[in-house]
Short mmCIF file of C-alpha atoms in Angstrom, two decimals:
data_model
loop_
_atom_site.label_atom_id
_atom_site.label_comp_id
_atom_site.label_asym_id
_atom_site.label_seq_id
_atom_site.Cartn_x
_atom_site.Cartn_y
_atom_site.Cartn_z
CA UNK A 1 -7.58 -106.77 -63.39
CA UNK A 2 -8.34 -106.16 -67.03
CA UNK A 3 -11.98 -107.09 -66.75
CA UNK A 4 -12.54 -104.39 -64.07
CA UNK A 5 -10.89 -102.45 -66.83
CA UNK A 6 -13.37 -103.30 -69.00
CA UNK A 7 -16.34 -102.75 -66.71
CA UNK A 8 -15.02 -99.41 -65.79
CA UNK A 9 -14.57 -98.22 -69.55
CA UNK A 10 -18.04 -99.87 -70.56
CA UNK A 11 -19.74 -98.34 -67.79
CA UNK A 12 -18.40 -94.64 -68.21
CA UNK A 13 -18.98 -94.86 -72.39
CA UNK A 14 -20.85 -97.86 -73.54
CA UNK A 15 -24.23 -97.73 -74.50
CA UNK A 16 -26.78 -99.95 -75.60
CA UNK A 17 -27.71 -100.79 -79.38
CA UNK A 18 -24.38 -99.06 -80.41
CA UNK A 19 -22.03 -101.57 -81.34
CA UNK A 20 -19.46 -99.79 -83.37
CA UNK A 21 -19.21 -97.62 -80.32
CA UNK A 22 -19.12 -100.00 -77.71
CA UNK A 23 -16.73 -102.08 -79.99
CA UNK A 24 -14.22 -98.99 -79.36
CA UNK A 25 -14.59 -98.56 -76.10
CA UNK A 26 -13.73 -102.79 -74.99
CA UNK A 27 -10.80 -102.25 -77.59
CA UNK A 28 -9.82 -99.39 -76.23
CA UNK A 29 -10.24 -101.07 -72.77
CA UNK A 30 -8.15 -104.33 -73.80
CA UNK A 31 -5.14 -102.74 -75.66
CA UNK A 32 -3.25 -101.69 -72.52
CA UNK A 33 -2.75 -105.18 -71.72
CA UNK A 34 -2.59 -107.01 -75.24
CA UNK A 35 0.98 -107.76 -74.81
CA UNK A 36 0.61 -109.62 -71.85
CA UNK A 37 -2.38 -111.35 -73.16
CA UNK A 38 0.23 -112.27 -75.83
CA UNK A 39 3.04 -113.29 -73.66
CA UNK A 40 0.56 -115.43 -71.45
CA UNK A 41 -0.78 -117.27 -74.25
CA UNK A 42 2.85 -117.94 -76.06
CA UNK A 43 3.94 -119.16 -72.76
CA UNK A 44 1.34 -121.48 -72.40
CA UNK A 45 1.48 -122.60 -75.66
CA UNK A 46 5.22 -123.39 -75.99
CA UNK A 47 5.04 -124.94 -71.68
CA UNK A 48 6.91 -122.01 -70.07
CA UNK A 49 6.83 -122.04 -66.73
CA UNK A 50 4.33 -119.49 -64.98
CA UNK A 51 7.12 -118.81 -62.56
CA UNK A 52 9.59 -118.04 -65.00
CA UNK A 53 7.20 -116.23 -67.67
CA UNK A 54 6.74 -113.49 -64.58
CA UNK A 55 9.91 -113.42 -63.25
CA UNK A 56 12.24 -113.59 -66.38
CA UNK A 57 10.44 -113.38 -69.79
CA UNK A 58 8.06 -110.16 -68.86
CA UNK A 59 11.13 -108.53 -68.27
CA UNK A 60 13.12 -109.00 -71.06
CA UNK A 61 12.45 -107.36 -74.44
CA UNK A 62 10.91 -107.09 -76.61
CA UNK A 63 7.74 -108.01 -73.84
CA UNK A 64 9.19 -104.98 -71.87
CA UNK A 65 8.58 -102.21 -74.88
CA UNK A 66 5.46 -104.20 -76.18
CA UNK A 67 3.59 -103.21 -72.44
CA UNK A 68 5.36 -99.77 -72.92
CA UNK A 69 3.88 -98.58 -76.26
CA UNK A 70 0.38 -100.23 -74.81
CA UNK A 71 0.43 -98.57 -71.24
CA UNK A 72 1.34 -94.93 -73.16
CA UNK A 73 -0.85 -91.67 -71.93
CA UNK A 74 0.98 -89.77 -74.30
CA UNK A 75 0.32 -91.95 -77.37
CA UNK A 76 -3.14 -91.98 -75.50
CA UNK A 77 -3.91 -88.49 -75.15
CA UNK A 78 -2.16 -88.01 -78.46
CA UNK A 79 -4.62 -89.86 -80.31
CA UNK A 80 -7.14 -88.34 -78.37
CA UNK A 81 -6.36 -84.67 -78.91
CA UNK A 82 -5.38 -85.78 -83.32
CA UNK A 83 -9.00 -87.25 -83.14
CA UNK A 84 -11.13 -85.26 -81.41
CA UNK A 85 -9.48 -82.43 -83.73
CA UNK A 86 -9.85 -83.95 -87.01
CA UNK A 87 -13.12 -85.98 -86.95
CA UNK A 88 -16.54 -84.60 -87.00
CA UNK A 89 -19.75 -87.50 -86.45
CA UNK A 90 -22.39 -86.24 -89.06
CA UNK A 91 -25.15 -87.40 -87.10
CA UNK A 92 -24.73 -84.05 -84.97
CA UNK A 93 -22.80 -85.80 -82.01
CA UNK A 94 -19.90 -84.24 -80.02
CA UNK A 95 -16.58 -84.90 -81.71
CA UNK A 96 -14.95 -86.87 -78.41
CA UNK A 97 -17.86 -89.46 -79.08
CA UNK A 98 -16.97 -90.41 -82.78
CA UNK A 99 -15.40 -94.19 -82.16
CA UNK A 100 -11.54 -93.06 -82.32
CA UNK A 101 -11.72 -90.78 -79.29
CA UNK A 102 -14.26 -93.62 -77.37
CA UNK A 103 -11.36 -95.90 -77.72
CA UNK A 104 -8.55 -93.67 -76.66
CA UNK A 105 -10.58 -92.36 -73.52
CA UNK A 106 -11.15 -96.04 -72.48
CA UNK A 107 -7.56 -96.93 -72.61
CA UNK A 108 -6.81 -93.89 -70.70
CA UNK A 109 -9.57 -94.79 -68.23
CA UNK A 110 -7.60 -98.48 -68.59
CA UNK A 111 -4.34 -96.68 -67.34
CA UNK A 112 -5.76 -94.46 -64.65
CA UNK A 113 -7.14 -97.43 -62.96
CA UNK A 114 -3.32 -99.29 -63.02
CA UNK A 115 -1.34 -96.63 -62.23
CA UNK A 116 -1.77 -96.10 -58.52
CA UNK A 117 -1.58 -100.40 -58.49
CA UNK A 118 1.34 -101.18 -59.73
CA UNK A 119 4.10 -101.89 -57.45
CA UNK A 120 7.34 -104.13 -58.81
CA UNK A 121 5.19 -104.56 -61.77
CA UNK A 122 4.72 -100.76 -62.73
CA UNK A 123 4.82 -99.52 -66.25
CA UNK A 124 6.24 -97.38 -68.16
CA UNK A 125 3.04 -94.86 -68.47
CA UNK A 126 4.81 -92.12 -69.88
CA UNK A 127 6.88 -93.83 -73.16
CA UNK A 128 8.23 -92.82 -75.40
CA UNK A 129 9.06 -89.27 -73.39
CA UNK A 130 9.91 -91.03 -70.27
CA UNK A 131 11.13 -94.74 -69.27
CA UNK A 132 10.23 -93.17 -65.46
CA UNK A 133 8.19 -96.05 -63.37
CA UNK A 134 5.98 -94.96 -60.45
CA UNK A 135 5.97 -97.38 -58.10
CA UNK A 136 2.70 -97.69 -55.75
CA UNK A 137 2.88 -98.66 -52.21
CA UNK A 138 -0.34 -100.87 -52.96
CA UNK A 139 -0.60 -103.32 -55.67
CA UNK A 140 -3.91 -105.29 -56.63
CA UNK A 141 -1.90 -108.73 -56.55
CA UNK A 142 0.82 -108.31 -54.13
CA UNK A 143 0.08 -109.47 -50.55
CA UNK A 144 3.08 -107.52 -49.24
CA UNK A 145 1.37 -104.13 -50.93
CA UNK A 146 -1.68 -104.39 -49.49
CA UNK A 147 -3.77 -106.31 -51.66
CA UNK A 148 -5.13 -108.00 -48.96
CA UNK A 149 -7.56 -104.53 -49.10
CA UNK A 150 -7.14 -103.63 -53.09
CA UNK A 151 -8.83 -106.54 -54.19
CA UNK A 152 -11.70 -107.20 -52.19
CA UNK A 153 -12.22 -103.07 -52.83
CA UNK A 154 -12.03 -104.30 -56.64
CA UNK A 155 -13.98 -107.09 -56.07
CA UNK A 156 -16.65 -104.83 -55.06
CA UNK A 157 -16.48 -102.60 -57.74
CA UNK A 158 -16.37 -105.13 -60.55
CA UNK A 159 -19.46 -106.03 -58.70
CA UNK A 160 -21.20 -102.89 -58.59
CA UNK A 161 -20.42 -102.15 -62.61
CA UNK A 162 -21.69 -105.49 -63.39
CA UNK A 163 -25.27 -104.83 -61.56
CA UNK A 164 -25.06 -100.84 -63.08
CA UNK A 165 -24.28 -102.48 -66.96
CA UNK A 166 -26.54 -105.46 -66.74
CA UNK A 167 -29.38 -102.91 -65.96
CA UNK A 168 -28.41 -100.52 -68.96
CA UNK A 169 -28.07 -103.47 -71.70
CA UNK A 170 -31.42 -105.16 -72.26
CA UNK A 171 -29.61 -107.31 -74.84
CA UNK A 172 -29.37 -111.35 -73.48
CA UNK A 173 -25.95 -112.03 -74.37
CA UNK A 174 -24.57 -108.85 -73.09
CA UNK A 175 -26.33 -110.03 -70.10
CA UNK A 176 -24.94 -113.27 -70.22
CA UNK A 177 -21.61 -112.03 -70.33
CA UNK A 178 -21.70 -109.33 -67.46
CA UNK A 179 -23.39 -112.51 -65.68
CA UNK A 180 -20.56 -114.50 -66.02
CA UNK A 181 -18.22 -111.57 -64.75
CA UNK A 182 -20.65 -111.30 -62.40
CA UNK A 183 -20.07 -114.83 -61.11
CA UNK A 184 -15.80 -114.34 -62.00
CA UNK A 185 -15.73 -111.94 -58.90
CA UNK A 186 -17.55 -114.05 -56.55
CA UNK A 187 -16.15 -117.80 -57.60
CA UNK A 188 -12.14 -116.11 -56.75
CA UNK A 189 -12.91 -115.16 -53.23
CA UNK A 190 -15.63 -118.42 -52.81
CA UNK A 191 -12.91 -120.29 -53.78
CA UNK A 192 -10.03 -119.76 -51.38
CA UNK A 193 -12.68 -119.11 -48.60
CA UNK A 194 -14.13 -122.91 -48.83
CA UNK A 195 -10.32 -124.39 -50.27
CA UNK A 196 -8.81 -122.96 -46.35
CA UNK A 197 -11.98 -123.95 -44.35
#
């Protein structure tokens, strides 16, 4: 799920009073799935149906080359490698840190996490070289790929980046906001848990 995307990215290159830098890294975190966040929000707003936004419209294009040019490692890593080669930080810092590598290595960090769970829904991680899909036996969402075991595995580690971020970032309204994720992971499963008993 995108936030544990987001927790993931923060946690491995986020850090606190930097805000230019951690502004890179939650962009960097985000852009894989900016598409869909687009497609979601035109769907709502124009009264698609969820059923047929995910089983028609995400397939069609131009939704199907929009997630394609997001969920790129080679546009990724190309970034990366132009960046970390051009740009030198003055202030003495190593050259992957300057703020266009941070952002690159957290939507890389974005796509490791979804490629091994991705089943039906896999993307096209290697466009524009390759419209090749690799397509998991689990999936995070899919009850008949094992998500029955994913997510509660994710649920833990959103929960365990929360605790590990809230304790780096003194600051009260980063706080606030890792304690609302916090709270995210725990009202899903609370919810079906007291909705079947």
């Amino acid at each position: 799920m995108t936030q544990t995307h987001l927790l993931l990215a923060a946690a491995l290159f986020a850090r606190p009073k930097r805000l230019r830098r951690n502004s890179a890294v939650i962009a960097g975190a985000l852009v894989p799935d900016a598409a869909i966040f687009v497609l979601f929000g035109w769907a709502v707003a124009t009264g698609i149906p969820q059923e047929t936004l995910w089983r028609e419209i995400y397939w069609q294009e131009p939704w199907q080359t929009w997630t394609a040019v997001g969920n790129s490692v080679p546009l990724y890593l190309t970034g990366l490698l132009i960046s970390v080669a051009l740009i030198n930080p003055s202030d003495g810092r190593p050259r992957w840190q300057a703020l266009p590598p941070l952002f690159c290595l957290a939507a890389l960090t974005h796509l490791a996490g979804d490629f091994p769970l991705h089943n039906d829904d896999a993307h096209q991680h290697f466009w524009p070289l390759s419209e090749w899909r690799f397509y998991s036996p689990v999936s995070y969402w899919d009850p008949d790929h094992h998500s029955g075991i994913v997510a509660p595995l994710e649920t833990l580690l959103g929960l365990a980046l929360s605790i590990v971020l809230f304790r780096r970032f003194q600051n009260i309204w980063v706080r606030v906001v890792l304690g609302t994720c916090f709270l995210a992971y725990l009202a899903v499963p609370l919810f079906f848990i007291l909705s079947i008993g």
